Short mmCIF file of N, CA, C and O in Angstrom, two decimals:
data_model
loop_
_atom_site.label_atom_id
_atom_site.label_comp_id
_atom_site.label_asym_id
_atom_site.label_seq_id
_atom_site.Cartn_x
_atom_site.Cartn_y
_atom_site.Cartn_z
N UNK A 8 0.82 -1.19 0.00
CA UNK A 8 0.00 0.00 0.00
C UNK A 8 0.87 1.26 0.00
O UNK A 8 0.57 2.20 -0.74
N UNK A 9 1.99 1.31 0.85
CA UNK A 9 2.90 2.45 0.53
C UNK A 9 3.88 2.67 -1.02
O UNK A 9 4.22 3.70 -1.59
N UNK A 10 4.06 1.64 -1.27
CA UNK A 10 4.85 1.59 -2.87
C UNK A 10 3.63 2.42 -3.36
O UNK A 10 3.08 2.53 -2.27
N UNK A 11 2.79 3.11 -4.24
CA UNK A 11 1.51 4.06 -5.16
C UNK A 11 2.59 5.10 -4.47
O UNK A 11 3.61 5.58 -4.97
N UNK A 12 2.08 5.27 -3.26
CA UNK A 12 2.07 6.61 -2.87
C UNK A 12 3.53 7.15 -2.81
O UNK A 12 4.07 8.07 -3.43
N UNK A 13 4.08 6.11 -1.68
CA UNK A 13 6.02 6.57 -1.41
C UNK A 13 6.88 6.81 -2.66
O UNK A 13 7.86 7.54 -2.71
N UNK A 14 6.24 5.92 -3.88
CA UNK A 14 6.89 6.06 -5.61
C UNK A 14 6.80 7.29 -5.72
O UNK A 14 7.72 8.11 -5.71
N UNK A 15 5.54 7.49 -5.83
CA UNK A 15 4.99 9.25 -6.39
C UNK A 15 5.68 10.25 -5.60
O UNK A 15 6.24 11.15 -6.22
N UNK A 16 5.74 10.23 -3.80
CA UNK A 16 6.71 11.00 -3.16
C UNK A 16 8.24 11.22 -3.84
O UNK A 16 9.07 12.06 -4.19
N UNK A 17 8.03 10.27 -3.79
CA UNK A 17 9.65 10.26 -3.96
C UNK A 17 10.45 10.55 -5.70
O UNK A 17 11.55 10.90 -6.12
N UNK A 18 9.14 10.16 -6.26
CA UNK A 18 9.95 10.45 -7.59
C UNK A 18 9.69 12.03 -8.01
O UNK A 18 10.35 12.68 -8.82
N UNK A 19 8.42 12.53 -7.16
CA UNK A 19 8.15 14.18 -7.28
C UNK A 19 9.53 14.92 -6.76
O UNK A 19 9.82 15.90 -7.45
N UNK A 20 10.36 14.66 -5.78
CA UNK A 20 11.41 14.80 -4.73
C UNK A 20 12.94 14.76 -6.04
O UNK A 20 13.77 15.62 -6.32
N UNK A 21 12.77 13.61 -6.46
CA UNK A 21 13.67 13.79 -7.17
C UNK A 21 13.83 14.33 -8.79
O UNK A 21 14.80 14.33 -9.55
N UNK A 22 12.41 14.79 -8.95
CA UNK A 22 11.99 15.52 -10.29
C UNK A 22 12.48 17.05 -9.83
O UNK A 22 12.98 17.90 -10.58
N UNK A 23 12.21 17.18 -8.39
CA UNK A 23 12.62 18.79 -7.97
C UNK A 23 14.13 18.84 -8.14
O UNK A 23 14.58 19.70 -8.89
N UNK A 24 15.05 17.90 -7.43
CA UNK A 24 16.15 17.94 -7.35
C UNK A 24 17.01 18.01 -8.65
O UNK A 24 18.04 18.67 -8.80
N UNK A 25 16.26 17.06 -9.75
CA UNK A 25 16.81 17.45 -11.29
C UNK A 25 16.68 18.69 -11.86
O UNK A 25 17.55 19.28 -12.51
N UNK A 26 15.51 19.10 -11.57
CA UNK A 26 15.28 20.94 -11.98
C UNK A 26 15.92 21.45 -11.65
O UNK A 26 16.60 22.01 -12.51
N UNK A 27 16.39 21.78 -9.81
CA UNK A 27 16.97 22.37 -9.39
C UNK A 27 18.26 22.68 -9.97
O UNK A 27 18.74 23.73 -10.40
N UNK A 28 18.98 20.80 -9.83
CA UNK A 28 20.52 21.11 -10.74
C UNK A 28 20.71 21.78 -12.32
O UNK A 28 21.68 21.88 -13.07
N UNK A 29 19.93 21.99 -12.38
CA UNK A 29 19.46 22.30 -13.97
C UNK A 29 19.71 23.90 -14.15
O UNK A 29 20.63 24.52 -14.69
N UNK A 30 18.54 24.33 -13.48
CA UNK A 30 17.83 25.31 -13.75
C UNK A 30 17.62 26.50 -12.21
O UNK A 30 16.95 26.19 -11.23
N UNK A 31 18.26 27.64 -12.33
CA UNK A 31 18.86 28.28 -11.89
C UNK A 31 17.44 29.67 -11.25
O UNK A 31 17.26 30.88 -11.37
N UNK A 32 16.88 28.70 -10.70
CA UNK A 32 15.41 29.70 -10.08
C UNK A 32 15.04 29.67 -8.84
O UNK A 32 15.45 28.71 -8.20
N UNK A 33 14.31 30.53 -8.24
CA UNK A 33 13.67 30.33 -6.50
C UNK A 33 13.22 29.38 -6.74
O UNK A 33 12.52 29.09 -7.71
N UNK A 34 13.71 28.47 -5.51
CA UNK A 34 13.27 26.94 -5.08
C UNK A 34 11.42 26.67 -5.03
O UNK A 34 10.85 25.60 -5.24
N UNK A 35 10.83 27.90 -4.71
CA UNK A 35 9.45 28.09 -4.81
C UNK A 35 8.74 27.67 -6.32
O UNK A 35 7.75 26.96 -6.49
N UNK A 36 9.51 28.30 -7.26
CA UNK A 36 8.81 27.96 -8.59
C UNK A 36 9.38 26.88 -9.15
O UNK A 36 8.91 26.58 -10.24
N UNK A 37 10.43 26.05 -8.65
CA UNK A 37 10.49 24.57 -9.16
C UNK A 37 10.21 23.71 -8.14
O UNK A 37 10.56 22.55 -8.38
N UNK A 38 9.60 23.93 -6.91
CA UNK A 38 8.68 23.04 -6.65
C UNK A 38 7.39 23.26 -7.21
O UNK A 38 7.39 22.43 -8.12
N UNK A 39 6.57 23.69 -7.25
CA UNK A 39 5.54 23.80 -8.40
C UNK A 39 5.24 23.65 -9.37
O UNK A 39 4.14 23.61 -9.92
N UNK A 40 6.86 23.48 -9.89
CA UNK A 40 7.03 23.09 -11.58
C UNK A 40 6.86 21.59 -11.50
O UNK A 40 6.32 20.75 -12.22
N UNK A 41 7.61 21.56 -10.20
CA UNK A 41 7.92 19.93 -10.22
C UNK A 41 6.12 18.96 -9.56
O UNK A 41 5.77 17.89 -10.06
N UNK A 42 5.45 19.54 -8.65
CA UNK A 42 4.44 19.16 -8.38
C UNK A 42 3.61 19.31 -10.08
O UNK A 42 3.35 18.28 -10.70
N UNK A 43 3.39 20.21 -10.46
CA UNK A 43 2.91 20.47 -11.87
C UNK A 43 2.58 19.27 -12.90
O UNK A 43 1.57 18.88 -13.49
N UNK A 44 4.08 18.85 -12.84
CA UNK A 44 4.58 17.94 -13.63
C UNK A 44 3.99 16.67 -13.20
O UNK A 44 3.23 15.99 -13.89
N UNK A 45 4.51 16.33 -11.64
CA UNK A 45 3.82 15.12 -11.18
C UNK A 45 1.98 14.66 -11.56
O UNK A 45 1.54 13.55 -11.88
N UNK A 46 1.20 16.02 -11.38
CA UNK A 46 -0.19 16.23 -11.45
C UNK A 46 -0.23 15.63 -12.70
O UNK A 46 -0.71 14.50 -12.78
N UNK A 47 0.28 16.31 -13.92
CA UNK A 47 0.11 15.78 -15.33
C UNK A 47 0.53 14.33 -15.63
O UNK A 47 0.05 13.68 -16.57
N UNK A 48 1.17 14.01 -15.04
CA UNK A 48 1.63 12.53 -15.46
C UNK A 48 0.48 11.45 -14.68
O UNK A 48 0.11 10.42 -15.26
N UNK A 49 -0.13 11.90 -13.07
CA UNK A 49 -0.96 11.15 -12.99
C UNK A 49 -2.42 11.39 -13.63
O UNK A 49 -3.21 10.48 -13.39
N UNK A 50 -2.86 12.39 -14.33
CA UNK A 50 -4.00 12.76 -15.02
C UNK A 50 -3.67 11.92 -15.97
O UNK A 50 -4.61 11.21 -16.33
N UNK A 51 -2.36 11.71 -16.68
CA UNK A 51 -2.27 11.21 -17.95
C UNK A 51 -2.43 9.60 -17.51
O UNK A 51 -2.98 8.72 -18.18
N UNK A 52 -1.87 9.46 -16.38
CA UNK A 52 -2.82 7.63 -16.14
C UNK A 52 -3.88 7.85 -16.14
O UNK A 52 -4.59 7.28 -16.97
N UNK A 53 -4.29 8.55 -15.44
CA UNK A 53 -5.87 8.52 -15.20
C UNK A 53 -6.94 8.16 -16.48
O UNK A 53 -7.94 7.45 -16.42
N UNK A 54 -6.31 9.01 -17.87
CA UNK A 54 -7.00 9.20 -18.85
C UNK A 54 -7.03 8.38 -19.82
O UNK A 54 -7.69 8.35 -20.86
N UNK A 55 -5.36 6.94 -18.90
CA UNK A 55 -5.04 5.73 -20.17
C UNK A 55 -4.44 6.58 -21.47
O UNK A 55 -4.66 6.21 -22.62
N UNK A 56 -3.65 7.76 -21.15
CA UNK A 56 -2.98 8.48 -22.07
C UNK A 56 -2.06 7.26 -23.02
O UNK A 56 -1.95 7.25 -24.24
N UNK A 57 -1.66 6.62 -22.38
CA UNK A 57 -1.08 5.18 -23.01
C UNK A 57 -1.29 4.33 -23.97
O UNK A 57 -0.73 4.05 -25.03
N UNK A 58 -2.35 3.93 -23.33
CA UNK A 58 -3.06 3.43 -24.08
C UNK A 58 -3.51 3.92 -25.60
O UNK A 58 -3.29 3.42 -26.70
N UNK A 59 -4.32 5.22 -25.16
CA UNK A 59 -5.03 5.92 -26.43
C UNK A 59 -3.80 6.28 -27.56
O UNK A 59 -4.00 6.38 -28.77
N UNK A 60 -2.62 6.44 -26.94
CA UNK A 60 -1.33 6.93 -27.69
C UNK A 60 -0.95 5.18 -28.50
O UNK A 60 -0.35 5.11 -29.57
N UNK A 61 -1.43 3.98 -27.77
CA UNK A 61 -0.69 2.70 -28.58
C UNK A 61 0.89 2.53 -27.83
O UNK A 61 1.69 2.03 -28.63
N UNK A 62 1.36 2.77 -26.81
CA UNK A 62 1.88 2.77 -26.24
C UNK A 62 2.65 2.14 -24.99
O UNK A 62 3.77 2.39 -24.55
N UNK A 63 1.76 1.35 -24.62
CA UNK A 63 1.67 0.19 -23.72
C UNK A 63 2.49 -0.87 -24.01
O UNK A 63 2.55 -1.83 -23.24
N UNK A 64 3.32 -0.81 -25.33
CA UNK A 64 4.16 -1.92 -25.37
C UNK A 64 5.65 -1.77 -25.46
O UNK A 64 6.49 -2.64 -25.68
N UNK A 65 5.84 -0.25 -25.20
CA UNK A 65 7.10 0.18 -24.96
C UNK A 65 7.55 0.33 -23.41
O UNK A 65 7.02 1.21 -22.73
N UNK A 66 8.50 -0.53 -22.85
CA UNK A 66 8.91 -0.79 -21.75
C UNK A 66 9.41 0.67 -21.31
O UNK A 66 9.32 1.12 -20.17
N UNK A 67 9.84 1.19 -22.18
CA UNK A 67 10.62 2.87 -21.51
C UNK A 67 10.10 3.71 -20.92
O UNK A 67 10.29 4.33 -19.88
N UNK A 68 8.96 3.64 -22.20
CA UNK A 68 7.70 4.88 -22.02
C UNK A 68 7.02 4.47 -20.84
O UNK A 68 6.67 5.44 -20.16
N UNK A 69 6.62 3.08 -20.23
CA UNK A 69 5.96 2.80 -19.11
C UNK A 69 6.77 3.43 -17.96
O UNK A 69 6.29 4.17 -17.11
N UNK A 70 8.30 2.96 -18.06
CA UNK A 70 8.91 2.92 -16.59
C UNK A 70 8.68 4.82 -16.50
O UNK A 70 8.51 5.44 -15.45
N UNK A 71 8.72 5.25 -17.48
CA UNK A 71 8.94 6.86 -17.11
C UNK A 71 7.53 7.59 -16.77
O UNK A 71 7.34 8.57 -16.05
N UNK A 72 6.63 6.84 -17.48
CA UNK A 72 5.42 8.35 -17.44
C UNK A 72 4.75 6.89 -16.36
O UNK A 72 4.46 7.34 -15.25
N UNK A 73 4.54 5.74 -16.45
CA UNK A 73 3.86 4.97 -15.25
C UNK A 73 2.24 4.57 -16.37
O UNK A 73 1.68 5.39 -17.09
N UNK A 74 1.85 3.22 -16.19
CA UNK A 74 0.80 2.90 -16.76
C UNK A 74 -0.51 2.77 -16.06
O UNK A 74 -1.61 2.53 -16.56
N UNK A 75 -0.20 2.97 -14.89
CA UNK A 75 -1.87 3.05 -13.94
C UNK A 75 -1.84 3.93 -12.94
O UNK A 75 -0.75 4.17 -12.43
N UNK A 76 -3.27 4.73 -12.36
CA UNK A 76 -3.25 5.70 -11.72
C UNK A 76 -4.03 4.98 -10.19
O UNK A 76 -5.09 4.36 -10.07
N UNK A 77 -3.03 5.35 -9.21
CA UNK A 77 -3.39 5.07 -8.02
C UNK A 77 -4.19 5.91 -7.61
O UNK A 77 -4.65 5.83 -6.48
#
């Protein structure tokens, strides 16, 4: 039951930390960027974005954007 949720923590956590090294802004607007981002990727499970794209059989595209919405 914690793997859905602790994944999503944690991979939002380290989506900030990649921006951060990146991209040279108040820590305020790349966490938001980075929550932002997280929101869209689980809407895009939500919607079977995957699916509708034909997509579901590429191992990459799963591990990165995720194929089901908790």
């Amino acid at each position: 039951m914690l793997r859905p949720y602790g994944g999503d923590l944690l991979t939002t956590v380290m989506l900030y930390c990649l921006l951060r090294s990146f991209w040279a802004v108040p820590a305020a607007r790349t966490v938001w960027t980075a929550l932002l981002v997280s929101y869209l990727i689980e809407a895009s499970q939500y919607a079977h974005l995957l699916a509708r794209l034909s997509l579901l059989h590429s191992a990459a595209v799963r591990l990165v954007v995720g194929s089901q919405f908790e």
